[in-house]
PDB file of N, CA, C and O in Angstrom:
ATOM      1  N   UNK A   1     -80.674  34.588-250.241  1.00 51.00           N
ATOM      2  CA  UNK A   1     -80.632  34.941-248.837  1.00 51.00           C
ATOM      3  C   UNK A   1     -81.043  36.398-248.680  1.00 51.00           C
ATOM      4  O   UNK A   1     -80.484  37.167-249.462  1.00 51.00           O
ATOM      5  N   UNK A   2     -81.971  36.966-247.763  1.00 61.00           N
ATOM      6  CA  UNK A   2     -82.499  38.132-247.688  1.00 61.00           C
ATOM      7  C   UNK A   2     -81.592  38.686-246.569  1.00 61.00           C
ATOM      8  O   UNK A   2     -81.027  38.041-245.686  1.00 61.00           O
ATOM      9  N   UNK A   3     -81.568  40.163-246.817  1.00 66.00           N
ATOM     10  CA  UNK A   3     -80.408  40.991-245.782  1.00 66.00           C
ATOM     11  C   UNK A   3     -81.015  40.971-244.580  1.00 66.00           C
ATOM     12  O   UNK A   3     -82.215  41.231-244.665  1.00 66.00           O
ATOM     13  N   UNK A   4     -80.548  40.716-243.283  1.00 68.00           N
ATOM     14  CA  UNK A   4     -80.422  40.804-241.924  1.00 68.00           C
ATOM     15  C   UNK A   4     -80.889  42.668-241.575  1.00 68.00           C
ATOM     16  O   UNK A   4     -79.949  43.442-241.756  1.00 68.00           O
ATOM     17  N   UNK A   5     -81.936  43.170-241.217  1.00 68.00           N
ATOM     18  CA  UNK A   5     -82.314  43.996-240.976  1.00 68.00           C
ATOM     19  C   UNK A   5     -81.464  44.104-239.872  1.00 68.00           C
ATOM     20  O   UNK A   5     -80.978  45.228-239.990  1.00 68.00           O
ATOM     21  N   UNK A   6     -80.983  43.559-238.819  1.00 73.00           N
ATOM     22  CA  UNK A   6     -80.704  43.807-237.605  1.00 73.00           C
ATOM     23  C   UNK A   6     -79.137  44.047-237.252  1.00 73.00           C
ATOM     24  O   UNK A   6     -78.513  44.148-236.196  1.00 73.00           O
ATOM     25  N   UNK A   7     -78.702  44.103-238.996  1.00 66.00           N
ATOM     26  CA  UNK A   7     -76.783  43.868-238.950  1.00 66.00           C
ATOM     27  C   UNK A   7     -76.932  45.192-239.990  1.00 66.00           C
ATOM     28  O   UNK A   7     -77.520  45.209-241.072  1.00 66.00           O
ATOM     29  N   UNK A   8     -76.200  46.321-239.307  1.00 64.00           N
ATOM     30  CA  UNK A   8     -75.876  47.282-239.289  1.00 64.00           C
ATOM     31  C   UNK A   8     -74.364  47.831-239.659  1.00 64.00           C
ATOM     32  O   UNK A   8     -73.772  48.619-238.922  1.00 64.00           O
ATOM     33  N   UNK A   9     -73.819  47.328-240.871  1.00 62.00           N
ATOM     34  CA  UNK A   9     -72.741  47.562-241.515  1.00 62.00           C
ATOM     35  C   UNK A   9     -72.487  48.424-242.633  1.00 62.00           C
ATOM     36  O   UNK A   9     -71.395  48.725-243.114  1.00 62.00           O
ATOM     37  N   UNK A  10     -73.479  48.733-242.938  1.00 64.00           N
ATOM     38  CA  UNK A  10     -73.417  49.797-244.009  1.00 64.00           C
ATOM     39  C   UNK A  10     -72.457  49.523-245.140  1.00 64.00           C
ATOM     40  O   UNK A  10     -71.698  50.432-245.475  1.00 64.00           O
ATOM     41  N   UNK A  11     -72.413  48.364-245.761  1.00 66.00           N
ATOM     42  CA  UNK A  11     -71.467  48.170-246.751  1.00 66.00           C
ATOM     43  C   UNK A  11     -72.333  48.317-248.147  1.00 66.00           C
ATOM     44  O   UNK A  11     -71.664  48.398-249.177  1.00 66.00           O
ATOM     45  N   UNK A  12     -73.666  48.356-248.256  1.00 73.00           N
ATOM     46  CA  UNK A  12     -74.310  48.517-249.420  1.00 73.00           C
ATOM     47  C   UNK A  12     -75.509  49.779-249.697  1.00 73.00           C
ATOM     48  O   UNK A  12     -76.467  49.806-250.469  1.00 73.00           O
ATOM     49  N   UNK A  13     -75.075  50.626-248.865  1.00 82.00           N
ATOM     50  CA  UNK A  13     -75.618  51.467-248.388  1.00 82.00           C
ATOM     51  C   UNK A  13     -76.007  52.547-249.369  1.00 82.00           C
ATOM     52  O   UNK A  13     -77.051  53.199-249.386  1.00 82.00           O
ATOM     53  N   UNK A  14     -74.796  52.623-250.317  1.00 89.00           N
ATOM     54  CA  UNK A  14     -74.951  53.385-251.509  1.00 89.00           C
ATOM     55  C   UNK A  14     -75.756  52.530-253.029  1.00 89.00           C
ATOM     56  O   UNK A  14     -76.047  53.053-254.105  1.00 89.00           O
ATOM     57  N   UNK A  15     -75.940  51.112-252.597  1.00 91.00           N
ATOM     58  CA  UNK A  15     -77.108  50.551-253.292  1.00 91.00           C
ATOM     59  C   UNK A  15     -78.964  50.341-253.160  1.00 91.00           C
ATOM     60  O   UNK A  15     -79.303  50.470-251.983  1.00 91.00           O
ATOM     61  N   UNK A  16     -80.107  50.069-254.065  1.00 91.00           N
ATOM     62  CA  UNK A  16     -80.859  50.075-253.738  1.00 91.00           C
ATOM     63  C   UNK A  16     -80.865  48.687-254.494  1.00 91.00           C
ATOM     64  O   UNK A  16     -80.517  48.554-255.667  1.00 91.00           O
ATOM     65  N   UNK A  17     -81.381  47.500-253.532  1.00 90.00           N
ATOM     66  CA  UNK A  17     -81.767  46.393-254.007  1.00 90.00           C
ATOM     67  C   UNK A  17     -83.407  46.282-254.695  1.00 90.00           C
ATOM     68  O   UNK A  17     -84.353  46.643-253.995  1.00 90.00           O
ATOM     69  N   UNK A  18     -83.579  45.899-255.725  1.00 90.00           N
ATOM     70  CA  UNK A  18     -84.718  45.929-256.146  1.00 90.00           C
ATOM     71  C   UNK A  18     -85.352  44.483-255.335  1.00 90.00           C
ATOM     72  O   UNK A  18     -86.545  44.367-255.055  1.00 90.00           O
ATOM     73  N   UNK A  19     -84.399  43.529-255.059  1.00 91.00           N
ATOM     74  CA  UNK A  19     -84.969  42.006-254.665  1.00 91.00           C
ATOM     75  C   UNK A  19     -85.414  42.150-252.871  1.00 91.00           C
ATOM     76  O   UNK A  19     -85.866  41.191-252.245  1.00 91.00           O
ATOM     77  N   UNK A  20     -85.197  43.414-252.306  1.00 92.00           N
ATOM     78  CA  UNK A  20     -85.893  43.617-251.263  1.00 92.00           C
ATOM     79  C   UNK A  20     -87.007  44.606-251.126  1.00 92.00           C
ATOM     80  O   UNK A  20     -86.829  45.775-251.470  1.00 92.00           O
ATOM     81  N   UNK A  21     -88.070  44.222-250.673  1.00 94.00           N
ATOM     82  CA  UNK A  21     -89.413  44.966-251.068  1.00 94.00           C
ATOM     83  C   UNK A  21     -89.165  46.023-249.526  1.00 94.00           C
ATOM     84  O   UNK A  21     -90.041  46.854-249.764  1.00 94.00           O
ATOM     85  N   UNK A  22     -88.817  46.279-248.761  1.00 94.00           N
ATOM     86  CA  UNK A  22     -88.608  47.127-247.898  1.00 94.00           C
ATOM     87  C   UNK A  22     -87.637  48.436-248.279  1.00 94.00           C
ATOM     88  O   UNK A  22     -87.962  49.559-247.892  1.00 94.00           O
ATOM     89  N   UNK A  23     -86.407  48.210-249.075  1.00 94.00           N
ATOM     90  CA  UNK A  23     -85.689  49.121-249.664  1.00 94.00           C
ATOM     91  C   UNK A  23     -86.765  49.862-251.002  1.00 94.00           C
ATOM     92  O   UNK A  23     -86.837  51.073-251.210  1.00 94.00           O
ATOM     93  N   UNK A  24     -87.398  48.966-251.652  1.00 96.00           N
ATOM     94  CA  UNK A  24     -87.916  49.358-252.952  1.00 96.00           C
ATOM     95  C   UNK A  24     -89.063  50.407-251.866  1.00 96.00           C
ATOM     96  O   UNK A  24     -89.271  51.547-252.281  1.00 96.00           O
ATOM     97  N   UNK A  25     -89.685  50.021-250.660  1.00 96.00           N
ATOM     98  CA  UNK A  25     -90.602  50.804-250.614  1.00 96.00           C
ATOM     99  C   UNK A  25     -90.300  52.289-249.647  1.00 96.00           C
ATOM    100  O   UNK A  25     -90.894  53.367-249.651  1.00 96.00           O
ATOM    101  N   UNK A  26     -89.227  51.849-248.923  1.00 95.00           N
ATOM    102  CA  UNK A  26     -88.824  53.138-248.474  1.00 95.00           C
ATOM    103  C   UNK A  26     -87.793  54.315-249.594  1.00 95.00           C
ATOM    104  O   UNK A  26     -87.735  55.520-249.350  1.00 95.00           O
ATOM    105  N   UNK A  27     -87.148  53.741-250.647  1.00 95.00           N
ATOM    106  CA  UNK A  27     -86.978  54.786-251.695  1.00 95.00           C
ATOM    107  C   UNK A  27     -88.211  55.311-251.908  1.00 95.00           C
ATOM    108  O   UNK A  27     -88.453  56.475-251.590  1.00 95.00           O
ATOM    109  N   UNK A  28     -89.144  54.494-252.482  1.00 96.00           N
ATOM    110  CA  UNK A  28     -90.079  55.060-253.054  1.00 96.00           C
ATOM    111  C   UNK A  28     -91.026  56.017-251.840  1.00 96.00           C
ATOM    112  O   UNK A  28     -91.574  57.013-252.311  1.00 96.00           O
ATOM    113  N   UNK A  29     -91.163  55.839-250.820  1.00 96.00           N
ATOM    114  CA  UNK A  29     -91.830  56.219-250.161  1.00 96.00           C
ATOM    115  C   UNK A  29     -90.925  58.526-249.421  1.00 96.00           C
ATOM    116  O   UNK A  29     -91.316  59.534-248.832  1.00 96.00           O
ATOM    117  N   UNK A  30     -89.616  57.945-250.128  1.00 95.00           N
ATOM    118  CA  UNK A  30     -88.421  59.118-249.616  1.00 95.00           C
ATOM    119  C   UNK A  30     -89.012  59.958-250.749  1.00 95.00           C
ATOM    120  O   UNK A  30     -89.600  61.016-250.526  1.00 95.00           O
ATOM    121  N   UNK A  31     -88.852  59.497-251.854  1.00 96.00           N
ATOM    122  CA  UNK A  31     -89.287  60.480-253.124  1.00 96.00           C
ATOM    123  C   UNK A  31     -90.356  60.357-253.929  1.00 96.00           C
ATOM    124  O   UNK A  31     -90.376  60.101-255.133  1.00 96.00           O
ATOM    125  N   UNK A  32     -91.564  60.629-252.917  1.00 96.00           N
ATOM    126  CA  UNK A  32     -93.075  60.677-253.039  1.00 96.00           C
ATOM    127  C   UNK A  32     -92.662  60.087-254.669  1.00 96.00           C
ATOM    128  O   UNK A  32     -92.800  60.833-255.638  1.00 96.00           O
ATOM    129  N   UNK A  33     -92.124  58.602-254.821  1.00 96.00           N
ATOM    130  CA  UNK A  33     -92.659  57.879-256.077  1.00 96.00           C
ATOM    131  C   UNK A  33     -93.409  56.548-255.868  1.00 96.00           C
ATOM    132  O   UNK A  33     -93.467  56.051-254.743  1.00 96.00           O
ATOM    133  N   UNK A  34     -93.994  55.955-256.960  1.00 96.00           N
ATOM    134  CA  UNK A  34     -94.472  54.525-256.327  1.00 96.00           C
ATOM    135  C   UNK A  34     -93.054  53.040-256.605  1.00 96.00           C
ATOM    136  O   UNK A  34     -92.092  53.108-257.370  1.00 96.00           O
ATOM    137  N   UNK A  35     -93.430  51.878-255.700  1.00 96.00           N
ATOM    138  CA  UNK A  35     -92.530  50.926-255.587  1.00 96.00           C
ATOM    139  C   UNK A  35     -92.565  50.609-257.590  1.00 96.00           C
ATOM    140  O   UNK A  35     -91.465  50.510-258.135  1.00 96.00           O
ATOM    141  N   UNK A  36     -93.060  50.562-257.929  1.00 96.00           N
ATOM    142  CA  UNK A  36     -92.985  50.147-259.341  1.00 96.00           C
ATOM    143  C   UNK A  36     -92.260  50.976-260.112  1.00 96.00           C
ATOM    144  O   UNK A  36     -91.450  50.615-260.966  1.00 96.00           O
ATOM    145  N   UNK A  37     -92.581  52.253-259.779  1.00 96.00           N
ATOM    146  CA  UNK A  37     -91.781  53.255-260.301  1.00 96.00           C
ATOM    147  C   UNK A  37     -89.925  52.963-259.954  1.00 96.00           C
ATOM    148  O   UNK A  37     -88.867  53.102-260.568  1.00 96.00           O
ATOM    149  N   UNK A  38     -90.203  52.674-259.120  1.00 96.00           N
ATOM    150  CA  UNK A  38     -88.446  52.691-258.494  1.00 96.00           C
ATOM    151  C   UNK A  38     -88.209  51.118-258.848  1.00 96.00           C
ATOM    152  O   UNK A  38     -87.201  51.095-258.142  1.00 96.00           O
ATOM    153  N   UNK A  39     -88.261  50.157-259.204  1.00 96.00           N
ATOM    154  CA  UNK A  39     -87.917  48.915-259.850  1.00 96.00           C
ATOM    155  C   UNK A  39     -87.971  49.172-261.254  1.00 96.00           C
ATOM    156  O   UNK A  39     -87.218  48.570-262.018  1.00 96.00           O
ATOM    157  N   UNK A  40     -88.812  50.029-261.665  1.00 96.00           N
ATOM    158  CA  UNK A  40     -88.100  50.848-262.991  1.00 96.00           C
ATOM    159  C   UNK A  40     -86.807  51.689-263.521  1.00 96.00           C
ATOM    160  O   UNK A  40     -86.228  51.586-264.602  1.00 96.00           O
ATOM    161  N   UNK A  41     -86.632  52.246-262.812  1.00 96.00           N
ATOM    162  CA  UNK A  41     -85.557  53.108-262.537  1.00 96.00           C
ATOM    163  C   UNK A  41     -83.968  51.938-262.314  1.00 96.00           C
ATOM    164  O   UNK A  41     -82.894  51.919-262.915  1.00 96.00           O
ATOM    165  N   UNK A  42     -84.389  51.295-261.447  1.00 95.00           N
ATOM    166  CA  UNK A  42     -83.554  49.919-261.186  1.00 95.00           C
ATOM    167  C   UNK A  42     -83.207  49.635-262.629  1.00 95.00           C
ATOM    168  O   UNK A  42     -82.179  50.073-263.145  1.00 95.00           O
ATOM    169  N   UNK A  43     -84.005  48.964-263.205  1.00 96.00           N
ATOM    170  CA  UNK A  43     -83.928  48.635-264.016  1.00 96.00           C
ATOM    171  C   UNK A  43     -83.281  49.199-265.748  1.00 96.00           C
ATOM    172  O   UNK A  43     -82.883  48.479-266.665  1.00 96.00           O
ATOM    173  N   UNK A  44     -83.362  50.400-265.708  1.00 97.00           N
ATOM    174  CA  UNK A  44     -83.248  51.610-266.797  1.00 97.00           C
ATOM    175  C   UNK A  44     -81.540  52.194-266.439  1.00 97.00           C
ATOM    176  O   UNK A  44     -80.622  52.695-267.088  1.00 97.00           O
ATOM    177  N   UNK A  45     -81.737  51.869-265.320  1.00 96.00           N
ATOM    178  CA  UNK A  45     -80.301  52.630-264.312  1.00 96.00           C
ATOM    179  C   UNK A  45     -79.448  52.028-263.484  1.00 96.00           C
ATOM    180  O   UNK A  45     -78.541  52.642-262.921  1.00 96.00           O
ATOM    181  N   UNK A  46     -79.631  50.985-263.365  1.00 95.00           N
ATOM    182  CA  UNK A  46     -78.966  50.235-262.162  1.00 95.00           C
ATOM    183  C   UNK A  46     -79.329  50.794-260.772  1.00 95.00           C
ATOM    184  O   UNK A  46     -80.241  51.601-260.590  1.00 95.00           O
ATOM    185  N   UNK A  47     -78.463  50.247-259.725  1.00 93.00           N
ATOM    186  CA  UNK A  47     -78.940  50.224-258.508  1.00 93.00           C
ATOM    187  C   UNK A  47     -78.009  51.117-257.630  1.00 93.00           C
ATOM    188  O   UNK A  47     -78.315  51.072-256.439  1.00 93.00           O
ATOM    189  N   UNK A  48     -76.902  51.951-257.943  1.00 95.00           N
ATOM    190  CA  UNK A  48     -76.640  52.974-257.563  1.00 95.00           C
ATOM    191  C   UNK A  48     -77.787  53.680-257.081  1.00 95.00           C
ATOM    192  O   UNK A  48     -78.892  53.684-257.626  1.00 95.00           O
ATOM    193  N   UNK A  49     -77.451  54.301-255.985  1.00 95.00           N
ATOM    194  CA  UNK A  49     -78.388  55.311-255.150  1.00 95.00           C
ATOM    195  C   UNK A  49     -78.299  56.700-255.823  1.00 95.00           C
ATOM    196  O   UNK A  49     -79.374  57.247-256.067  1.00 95.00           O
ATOM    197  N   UNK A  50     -77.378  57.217-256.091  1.00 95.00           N
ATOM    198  CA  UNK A  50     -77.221  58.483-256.534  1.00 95.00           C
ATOM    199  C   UNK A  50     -77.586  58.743-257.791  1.00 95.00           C
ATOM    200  O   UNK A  50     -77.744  59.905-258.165  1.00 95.00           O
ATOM    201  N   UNK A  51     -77.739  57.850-258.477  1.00 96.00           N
ATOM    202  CA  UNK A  51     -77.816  57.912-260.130  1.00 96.00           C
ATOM    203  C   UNK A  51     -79.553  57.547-259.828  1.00 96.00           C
ATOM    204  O   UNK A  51     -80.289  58.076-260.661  1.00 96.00           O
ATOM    205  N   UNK A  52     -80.184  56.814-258.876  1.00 96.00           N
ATOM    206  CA  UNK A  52     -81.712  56.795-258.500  1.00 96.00           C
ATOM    207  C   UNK A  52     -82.536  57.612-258.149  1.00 96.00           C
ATOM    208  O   UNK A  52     -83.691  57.763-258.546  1.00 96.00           O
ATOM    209  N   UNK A  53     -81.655  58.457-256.990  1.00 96.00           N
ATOM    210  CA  UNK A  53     -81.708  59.649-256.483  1.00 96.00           C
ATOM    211  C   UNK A  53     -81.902  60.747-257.713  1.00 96.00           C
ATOM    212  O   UNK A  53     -82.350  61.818-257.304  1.00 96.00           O
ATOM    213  N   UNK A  54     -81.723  60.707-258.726  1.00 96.00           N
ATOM    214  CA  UNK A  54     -80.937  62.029-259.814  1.00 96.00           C
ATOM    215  C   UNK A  54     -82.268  61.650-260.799  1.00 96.00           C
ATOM    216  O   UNK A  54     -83.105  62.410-261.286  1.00 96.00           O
ATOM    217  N   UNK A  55     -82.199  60.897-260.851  1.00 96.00           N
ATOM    218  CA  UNK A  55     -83.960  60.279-261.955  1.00 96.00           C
ATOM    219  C   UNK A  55     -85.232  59.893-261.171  1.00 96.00           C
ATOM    220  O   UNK A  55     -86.302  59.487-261.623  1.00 96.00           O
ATOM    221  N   UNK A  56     -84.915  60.085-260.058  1.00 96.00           N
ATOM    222  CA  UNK A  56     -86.424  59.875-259.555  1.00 96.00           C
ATOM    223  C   UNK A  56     -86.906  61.684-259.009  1.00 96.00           C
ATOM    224  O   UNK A  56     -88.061  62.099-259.103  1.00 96.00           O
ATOM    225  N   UNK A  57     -85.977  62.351-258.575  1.00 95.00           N
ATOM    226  CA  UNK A  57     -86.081  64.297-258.740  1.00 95.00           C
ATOM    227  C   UNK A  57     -86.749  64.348-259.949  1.00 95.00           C
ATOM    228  O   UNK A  57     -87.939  64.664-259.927  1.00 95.00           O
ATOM    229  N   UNK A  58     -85.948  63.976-261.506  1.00 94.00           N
ATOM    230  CA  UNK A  58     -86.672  63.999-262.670  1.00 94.00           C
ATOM    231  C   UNK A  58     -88.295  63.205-263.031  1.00 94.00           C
ATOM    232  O   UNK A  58     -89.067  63.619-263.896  1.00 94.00           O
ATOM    233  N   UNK A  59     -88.474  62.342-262.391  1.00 89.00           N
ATOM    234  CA  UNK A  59     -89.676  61.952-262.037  1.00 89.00           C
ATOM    235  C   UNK A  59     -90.857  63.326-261.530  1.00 89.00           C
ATOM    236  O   UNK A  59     -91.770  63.957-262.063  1.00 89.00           O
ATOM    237  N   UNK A  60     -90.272  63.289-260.401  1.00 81.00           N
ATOM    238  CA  UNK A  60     -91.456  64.278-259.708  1.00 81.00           C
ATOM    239  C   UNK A  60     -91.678  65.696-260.608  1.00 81.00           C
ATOM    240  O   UNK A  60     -92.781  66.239-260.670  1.00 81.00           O
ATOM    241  N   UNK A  61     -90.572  66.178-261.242  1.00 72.00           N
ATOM    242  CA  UNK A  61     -90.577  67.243-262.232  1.00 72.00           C
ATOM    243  C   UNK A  61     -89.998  68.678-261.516  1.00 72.00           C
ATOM    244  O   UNK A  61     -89.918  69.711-262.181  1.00 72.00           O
TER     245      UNK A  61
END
């Protein structure tokens, strides 16, 4: 089941789903990285935001 863009609860807010291509592309698009890049990171790191946030800074250099 794909998340309801239009329901505004903020309960996963501190996650980045890799299985939605709109989250994968607005991370990637926040920290001038590419969507592949950040389903990497997913992947290496889990889906915590902050711990994504902290390795994708290390990305850009």
């Amino acid at each position: 089941m794909t998340d309801d863009t239009s329901k505004r609860d903020f309960r996963d807010r501190d996650r980045v789903s890799a299985d939605e291509d709109y989250e994968v592309r607005y991370f990637a698009k926040q920290h001038r990285i590419t969507p592949e890049q950040v389903r990497e990171l997913i992947g290496a790191h889990g889906n915590d935001r902050k711990t994504l946030e902290r390795e994708a800074r290390k990305l850009r250099g």
